[in-house]
Coordinates of N, CA and C in Angstrom, one line a residue:
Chain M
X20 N -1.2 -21.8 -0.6 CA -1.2 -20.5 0.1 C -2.6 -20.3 0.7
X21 N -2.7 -19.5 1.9 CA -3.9 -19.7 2.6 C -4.2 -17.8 1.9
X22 N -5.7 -18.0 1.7 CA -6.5 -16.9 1.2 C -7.9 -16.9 1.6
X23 N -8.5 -15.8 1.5 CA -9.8 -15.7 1.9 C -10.7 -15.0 0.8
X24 N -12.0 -15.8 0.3 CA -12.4 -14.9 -0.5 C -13.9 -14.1 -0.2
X25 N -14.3 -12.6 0.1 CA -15.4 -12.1 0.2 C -16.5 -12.1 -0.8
X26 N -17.3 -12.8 -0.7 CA -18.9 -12.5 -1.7 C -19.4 -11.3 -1.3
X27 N -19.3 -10.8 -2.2 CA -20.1 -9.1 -2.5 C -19.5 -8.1 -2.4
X28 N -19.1 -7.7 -3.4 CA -18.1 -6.2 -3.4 C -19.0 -5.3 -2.8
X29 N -20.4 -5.5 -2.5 CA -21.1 -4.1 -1.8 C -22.4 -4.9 -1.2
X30 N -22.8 -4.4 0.1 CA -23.8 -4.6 0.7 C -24.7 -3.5 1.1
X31 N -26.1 -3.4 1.1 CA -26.9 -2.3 1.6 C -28.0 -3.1 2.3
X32 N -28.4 -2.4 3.3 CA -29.2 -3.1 4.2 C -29.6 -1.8 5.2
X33 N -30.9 -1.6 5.3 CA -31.2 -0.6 5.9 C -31.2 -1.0 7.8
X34 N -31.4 0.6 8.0 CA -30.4 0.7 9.6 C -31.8 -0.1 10.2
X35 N -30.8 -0.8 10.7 CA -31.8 -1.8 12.0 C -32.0 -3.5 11.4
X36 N -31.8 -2.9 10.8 CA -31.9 -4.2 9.4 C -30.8 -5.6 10.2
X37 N -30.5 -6.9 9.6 CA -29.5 -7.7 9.5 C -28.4 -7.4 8.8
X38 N -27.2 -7.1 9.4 CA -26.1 -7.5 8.5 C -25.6 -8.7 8.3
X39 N -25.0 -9.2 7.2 CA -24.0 -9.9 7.2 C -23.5 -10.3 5.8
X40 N -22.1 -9.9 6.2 CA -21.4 -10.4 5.1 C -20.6 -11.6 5.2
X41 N -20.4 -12.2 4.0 CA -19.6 -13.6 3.6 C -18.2 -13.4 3.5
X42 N -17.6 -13.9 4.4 CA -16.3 -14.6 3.8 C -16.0 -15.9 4.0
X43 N -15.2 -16.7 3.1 CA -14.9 -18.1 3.0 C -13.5 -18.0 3.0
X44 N -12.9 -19.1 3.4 CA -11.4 -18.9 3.6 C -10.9 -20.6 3.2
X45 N -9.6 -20.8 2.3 CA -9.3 -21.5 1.6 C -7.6 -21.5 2.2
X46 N -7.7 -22.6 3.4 CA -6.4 -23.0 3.8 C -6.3 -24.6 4.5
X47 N -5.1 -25.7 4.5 CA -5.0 -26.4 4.7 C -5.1 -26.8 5.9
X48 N -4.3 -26.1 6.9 CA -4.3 -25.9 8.1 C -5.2 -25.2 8.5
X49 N -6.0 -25.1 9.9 CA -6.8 -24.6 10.6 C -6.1 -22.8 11.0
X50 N -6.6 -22.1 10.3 CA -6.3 -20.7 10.1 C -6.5 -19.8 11.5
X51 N -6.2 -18.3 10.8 CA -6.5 -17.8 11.9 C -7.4 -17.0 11.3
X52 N -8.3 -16.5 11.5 CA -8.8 -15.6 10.9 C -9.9 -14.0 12.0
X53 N -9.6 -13.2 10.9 CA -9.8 -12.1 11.3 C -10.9 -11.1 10.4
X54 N -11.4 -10.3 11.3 CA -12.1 -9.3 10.6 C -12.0 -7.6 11.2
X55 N -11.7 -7.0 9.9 CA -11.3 -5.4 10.0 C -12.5 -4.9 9.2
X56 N -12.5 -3.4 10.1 CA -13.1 -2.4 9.5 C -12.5 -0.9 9.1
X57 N -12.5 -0.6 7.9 CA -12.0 0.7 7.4 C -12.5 1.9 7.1
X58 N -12.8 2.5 8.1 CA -13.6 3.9 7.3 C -12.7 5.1 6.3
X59 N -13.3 5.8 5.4 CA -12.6 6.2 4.2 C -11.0 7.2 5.1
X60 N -10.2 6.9 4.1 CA -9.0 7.7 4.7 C -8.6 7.3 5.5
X61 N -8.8 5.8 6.5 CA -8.1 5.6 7.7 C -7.5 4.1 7.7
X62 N -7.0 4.0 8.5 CA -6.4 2.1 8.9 C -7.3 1.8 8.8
X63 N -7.2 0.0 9.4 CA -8.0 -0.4 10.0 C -8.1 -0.9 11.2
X64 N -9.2 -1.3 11.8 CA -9.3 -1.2 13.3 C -10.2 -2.8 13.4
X65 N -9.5 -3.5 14.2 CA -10.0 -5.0 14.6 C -11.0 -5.0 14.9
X66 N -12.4 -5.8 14.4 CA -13.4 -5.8 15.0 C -13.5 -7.1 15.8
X67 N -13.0 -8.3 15.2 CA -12.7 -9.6 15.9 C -11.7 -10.5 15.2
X68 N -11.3 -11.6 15.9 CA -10.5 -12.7 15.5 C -11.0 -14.1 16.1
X69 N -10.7 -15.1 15.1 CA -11.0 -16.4 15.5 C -9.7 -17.0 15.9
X70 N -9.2 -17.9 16.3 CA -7.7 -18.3 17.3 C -7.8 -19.6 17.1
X71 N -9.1 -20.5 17.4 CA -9.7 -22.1 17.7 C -10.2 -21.7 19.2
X72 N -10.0 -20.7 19.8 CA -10.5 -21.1 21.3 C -12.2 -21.4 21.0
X73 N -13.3 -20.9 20.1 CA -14.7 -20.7 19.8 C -14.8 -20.3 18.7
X74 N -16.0 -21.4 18.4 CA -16.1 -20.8 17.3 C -17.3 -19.7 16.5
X75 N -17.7 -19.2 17.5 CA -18.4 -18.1 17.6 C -17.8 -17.6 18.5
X76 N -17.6 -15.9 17.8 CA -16.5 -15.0 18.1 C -17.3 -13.6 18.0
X77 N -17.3 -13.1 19.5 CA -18.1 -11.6 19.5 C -16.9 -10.9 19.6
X78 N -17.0 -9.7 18.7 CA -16.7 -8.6 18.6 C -17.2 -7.5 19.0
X79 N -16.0 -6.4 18.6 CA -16.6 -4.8 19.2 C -18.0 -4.0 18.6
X80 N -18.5 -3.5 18.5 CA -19.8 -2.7 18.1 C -20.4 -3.4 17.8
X81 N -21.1 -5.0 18.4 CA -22.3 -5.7 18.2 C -21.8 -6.5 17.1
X82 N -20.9 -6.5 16.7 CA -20.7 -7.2 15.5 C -19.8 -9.1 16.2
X83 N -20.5 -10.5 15.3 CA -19.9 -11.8 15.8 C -19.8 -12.3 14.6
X84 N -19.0 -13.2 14.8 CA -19.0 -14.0 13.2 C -18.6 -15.9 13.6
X85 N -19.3 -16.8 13.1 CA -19.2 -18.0 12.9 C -18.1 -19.0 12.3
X86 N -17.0 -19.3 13.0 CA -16.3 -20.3 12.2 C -17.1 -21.7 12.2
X87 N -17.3 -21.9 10.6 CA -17.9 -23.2 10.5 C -16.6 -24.0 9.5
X88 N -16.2 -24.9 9.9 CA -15.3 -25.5 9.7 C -15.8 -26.7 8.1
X89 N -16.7 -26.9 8.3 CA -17.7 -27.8 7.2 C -18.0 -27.1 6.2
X90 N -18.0 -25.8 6.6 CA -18.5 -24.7 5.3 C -17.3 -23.8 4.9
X91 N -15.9 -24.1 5.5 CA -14.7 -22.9 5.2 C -15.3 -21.6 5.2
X92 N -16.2 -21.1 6.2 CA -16.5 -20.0 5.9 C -16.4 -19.5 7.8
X93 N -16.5 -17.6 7.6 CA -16.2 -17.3 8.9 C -17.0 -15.9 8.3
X94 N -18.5 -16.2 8.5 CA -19.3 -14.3 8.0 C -19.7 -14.1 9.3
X95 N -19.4 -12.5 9.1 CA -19.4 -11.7 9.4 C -21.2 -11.1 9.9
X96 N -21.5 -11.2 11.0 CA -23.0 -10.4 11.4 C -23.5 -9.8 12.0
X97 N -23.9 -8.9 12.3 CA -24.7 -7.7 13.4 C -26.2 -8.0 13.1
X98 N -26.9 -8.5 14.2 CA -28.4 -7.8 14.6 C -28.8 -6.8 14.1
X99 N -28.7 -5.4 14.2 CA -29.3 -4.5 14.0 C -28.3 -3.2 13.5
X100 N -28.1 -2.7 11.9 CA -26.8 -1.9 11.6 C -27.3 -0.6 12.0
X101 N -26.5 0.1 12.4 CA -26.8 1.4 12.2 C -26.0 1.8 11.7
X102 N -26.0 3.1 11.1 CA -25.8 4.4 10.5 C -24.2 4.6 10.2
X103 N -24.0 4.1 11.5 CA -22.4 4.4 11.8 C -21.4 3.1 11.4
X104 N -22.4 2.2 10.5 CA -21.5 0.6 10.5 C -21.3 0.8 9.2
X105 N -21.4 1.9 8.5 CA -21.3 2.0 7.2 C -19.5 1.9 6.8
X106 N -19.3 1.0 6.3 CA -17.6 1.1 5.8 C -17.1 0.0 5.3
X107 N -15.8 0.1 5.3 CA -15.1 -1.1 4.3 C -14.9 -2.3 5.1
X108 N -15.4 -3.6 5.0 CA -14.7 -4.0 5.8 C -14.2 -5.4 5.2
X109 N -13.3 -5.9 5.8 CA -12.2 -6.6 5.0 C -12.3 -7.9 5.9
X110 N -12.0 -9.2 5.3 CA -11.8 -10.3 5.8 C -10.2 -10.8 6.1
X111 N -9.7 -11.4 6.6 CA -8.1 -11.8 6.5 C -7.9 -12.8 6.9
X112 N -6.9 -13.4 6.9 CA -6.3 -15.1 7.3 C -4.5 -14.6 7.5
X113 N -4.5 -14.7 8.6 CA -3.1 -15.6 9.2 C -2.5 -16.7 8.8
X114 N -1.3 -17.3 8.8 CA -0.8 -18.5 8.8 C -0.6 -18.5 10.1
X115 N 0.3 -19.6 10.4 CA 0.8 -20.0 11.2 C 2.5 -20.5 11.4
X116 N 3.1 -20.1 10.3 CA 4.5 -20.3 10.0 C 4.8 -19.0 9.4
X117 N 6.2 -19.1 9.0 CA 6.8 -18.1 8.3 C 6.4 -16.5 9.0
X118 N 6.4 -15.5 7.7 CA 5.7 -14.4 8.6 C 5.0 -14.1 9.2
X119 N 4.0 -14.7 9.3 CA 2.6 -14.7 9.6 C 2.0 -12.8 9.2
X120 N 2.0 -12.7 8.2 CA 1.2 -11.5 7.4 C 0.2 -11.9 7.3
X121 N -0.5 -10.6 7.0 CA -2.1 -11.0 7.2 C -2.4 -11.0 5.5
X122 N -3.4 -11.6 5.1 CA -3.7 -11.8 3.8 C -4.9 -11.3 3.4
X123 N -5.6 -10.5 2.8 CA -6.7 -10.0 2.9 C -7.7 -10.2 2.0
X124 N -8.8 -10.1 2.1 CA -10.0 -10.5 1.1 C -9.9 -9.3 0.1
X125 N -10.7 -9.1 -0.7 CA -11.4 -8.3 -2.1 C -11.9 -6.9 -1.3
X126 N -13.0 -7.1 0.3 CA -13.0 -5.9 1.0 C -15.1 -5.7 0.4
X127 N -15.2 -5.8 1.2 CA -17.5 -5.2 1.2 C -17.2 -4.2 1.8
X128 N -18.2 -3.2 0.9 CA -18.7 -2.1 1.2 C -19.8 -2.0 1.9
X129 N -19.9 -1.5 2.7 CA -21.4 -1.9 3.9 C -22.3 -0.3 3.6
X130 N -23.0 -0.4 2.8 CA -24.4 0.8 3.3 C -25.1 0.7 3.8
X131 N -25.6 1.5 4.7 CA -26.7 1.8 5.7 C -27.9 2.7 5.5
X132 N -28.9 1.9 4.8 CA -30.1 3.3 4.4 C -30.9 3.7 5.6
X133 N -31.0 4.8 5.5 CA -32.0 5.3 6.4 C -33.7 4.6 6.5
Chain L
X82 N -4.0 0.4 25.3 CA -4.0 -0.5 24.0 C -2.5 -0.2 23.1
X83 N -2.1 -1.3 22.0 CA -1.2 -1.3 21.5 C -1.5 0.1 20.4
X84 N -0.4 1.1 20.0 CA -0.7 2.3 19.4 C 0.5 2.1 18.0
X85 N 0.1 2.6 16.5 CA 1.0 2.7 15.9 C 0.4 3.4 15.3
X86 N 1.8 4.9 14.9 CA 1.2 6.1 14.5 C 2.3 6.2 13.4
X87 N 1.4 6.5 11.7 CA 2.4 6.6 10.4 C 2.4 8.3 10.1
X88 N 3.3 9.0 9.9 CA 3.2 9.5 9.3 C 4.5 9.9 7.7
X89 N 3.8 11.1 7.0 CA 2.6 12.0 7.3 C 1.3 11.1 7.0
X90 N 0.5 11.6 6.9 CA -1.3 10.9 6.9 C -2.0 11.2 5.5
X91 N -0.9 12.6 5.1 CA -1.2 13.0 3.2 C 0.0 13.6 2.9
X92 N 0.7 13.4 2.1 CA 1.7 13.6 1.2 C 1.5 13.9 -1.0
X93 N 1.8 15.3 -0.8 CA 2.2 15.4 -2.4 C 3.3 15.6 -2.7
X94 N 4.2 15.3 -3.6 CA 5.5 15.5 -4.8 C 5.2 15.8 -5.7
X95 N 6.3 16.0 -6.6 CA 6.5 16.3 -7.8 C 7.1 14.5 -8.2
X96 N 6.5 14.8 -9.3 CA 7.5 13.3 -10.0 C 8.6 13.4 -10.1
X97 N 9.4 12.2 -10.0 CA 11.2 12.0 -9.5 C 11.4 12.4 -8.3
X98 N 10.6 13.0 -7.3 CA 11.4 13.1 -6.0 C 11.1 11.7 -5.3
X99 N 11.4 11.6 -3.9 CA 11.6 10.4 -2.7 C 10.9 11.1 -1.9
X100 N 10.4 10.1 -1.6 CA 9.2 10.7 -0.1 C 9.3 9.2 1.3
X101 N 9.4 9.6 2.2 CA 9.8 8.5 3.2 C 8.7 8.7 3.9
X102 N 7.9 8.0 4.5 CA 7.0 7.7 5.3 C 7.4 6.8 6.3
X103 N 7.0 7.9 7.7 CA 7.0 6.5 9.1 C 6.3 5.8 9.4
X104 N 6.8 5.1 10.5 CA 5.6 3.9 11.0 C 6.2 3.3 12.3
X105 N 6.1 4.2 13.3 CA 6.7 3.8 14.7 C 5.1 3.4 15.8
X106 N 5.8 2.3 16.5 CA 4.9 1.7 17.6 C 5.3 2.5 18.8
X107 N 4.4 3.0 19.3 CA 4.3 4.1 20.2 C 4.8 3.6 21.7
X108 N 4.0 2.0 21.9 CA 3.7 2.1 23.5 C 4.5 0.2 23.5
X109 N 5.2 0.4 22.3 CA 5.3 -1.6 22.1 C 6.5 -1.4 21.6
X110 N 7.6 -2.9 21.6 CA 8.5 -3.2 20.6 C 7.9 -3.5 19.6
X111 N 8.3 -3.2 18.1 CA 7.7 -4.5 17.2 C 9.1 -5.1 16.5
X112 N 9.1 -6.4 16.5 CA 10.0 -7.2 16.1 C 9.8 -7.1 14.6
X113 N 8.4 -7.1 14.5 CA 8.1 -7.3 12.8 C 6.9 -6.0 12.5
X114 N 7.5 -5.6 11.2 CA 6.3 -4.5 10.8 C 6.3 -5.3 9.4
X115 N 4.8 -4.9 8.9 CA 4.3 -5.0 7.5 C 4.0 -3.4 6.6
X116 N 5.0 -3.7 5.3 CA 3.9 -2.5 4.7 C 3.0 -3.0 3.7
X117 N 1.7 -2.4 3.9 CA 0.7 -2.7 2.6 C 0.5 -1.3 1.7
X118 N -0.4 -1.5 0.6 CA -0.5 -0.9 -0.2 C -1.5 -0.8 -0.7
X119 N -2.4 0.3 -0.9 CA -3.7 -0.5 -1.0 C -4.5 0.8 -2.1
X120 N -5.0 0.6 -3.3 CA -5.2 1.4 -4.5 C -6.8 1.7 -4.3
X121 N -7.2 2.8 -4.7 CA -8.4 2.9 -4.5 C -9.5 1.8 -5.0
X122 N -10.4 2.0 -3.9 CA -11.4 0.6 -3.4 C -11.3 -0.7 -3.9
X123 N -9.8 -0.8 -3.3 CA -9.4 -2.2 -3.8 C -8.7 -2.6 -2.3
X124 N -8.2 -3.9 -1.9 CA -7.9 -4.7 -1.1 C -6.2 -3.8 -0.7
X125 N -6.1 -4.3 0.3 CA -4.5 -3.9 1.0 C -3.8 -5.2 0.5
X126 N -2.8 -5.0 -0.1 CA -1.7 -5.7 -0.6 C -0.6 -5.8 0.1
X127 N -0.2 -6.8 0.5 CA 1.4 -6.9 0.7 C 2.3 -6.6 0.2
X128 N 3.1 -5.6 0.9 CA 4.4 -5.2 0.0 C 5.8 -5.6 0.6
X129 N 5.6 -5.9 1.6 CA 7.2 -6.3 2.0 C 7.0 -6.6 3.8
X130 N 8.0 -7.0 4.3 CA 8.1 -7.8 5.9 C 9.2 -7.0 6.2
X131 N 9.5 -6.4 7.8 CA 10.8 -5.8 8.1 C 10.8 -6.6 9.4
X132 N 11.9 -7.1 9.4 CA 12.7 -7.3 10.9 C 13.6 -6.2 11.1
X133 N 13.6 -5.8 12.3 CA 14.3 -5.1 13.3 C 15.7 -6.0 12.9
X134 N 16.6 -4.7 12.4 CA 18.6 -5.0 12.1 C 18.3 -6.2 11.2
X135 N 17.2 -6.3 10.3 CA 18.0 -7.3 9.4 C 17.0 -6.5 8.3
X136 N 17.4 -7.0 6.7 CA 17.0 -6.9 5.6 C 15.6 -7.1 5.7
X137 N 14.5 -6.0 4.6 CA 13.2 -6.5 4.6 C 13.0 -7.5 3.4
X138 N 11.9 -8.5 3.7 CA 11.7 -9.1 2.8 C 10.3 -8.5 1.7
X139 N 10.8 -8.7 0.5 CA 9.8 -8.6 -0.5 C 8.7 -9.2 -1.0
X140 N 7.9 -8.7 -1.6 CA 6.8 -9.7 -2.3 C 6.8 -9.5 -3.7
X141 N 6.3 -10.7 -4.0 CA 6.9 -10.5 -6.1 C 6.4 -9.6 -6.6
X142 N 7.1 -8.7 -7.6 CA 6.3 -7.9 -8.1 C 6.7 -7.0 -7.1
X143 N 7.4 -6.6 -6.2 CA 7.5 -5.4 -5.3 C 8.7 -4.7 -5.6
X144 N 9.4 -4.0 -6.2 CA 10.9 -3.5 -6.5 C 11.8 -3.2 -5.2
X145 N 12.3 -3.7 -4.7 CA 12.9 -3.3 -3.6 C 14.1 -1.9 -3.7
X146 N 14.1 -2.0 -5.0 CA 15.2 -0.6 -4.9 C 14.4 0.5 -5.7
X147 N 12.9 0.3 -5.4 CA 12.1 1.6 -5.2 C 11.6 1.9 -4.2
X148 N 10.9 0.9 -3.7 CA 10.5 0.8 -2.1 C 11.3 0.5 -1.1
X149 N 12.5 1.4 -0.4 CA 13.2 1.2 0.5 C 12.7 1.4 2.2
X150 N 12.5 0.4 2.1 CA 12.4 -0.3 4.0 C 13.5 -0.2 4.8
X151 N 13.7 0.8 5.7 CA 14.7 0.6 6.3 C 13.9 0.1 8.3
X152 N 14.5 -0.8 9.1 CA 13.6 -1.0 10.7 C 15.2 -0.9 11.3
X153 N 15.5 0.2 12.0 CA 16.3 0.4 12.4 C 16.4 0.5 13.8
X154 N 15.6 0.2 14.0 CA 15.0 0.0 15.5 C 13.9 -0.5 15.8
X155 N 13.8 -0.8 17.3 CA 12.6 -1.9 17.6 C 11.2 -0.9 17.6
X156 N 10.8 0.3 17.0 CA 9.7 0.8 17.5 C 9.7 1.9 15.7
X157 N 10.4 1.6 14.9 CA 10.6 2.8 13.6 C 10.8 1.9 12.4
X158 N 10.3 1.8 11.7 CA 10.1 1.3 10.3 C 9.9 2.6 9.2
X159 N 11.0 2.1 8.4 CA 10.2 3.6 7.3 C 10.5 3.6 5.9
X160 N 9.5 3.6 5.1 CA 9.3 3.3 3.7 C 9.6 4.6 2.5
X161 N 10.6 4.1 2.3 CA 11.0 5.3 1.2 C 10.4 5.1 -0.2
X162 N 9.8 6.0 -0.4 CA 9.7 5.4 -2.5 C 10.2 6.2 -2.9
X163 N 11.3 6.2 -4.0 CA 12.3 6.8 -4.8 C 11.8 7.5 -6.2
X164 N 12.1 8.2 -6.3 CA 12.4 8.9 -7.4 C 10.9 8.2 -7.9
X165 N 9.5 8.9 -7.4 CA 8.0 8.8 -7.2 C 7.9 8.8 -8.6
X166 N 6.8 8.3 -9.1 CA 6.0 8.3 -10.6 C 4.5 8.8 -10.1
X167 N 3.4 8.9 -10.9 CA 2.1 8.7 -10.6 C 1.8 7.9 -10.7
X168 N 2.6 6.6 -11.3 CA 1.7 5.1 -10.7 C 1.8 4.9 -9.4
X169 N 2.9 5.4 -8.3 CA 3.4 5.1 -6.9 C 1.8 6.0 -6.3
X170 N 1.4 6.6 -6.3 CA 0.0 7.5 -6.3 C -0.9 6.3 -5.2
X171 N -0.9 6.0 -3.8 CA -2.0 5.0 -3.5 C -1.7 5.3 -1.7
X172 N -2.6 4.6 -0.9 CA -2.3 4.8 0.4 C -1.9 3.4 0.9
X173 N -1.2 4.2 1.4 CA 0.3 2.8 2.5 C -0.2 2.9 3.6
X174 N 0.0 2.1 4.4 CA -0.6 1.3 5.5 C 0.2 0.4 6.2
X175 N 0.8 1.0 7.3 CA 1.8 -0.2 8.4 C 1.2 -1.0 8.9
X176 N 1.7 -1.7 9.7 CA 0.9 -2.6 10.8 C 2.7 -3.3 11.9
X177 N 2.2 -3.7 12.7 CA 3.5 -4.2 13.3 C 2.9 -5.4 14.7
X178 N 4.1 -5.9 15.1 CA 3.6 -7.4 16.1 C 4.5 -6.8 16.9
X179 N 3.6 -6.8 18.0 CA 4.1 -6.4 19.9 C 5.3 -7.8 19.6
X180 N 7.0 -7.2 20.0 CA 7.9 -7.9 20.6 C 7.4 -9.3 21.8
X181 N 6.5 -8.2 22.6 CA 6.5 -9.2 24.0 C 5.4 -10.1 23.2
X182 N 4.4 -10.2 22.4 CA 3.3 -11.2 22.3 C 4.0 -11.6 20.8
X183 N 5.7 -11.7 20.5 CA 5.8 -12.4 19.1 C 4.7 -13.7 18.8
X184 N 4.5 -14.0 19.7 CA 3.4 -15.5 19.3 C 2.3 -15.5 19.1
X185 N 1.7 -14.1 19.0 CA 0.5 -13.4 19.2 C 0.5 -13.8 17.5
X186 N -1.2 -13.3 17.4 CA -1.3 -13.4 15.8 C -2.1 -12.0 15.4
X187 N -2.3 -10.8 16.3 CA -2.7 -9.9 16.1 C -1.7 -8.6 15.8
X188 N -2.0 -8.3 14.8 CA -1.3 -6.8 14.4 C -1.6 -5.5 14.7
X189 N -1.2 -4.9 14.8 CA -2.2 -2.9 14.8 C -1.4 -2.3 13.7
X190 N -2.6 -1.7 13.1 CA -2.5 -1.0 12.0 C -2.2 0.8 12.4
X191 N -1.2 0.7 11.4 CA -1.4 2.5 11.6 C -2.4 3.3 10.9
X192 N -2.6 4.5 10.8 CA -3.3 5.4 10.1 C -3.9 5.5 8.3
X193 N -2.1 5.0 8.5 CA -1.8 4.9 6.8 C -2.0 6.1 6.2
X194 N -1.2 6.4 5.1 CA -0.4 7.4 4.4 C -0.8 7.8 3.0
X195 N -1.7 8.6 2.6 CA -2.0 9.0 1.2 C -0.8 9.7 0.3
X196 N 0.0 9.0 -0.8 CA 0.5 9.7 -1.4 C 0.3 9.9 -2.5
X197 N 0.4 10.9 -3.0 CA 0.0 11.5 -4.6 C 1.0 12.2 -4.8
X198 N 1.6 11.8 -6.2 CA 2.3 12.0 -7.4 C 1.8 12.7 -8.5
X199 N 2.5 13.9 -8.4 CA 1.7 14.9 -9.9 C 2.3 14.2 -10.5

């Protein structure tokens, strides 16, 4: 079964600062994978997905993340956080057969210190 | 953009009643909706798969004759939980796949649904 796991139940990194969070993904087949963000009380909302078309993948609010295939890993990075990147944000993996549901990580908490 | 709107957005009961929660695609068919489940600051869980006119599928550990999924159409999914406890107490969370891009691998998530059980 294809799964993804997040290092770090919580990250803080002051605004302007580097983000980046870890996720590693653990599937046989070349995945699909994805990254959400949740702010408290709400869905979540796509920040990017990897497909195979690149493996560096920009997303919405400055945020890209690296599929490295040698490292099973696909983290998550922004240049410079601000204020407003503060939230939950979740890693995921697709299949490619059957349902294709999404599978989700453990979930980083992102703070942003002033 | 593709739109899916659940409601309600917060829900309370009494324990032993049923509370049904929507989850219709606004501006898309969805062939397939997901519900998740997701406990405070903890990960969204899969709880079950619906095709449009056919039976939802479960995930282990899911009771299906507490959680009733009914997709009775291509744009309406809707999750009943029966006769509520306070462990049912967590926020739900649809998602669904545009008909036209079934080959697509992208979902849109609804709002998702806070319910609490006195």
């Amino acid at each position: 079964a294809q799964s993804v796991t997040q290092l770090g139940s919580h990250v803080s990194v002051s605004e302007g600062a580097l983000v980046l969070l870890r996720c590693n993904y653990s599937s046989s087949v070349p995945p699909y994978l994805f990254w959400y963000v949740q702010y408290p009380n709400q869905g979540l909302q796509l920040l990017l997905k990897y497909t195979s078309a690149a493996t560096l993948v920009k997303g919405i609010n400055g945020f890209e993340a690296e599929f490295k295939k040698s490292e099973t890993s696909f983290h998550l990075t922004k240049p410079s956080a601000h204020m407003s990147d503060a939230a939950e944000y979740f890693c995921a993996v697709m299949g490619d057969t059957g349902r294709r549901a999404l599978t989700f990580g453990s979930g980083t908490r992102l703070q942003v210190q002033p | 953009g593709a739109v899916v709107s659940q409601h309600p957005s917060w829900v309370i009961c009494k324990s032993g009643t049923s509370v049904k929660i929507e989850c219709r695609s606004l501006d898309f068919q969805a062939t397939t909706m997901f519900w998740y489940r997701q406990f405070p600051k903890q990960s969204l869980m899969l709880m079950a798969t619906s095709n449009e006119g056919s039976k939802a599928t479960y995930e282990q550990g899911v009771e299906k004759d507490k959680f009733l999924i009914n997709h009775a159409s291509l744009t309406l999914s809707t999750l009943t939980v029966t006769s509520a406890h306070p462990e049912d107490s967590s926020f739900y969370i649809c998602s669904a796949r545009d008909r036209k891009s079934s080959g697509a691998n992208v979902l849109t998530f609804g709002a998702g649904s806070r319910l609490t059980v006195l």
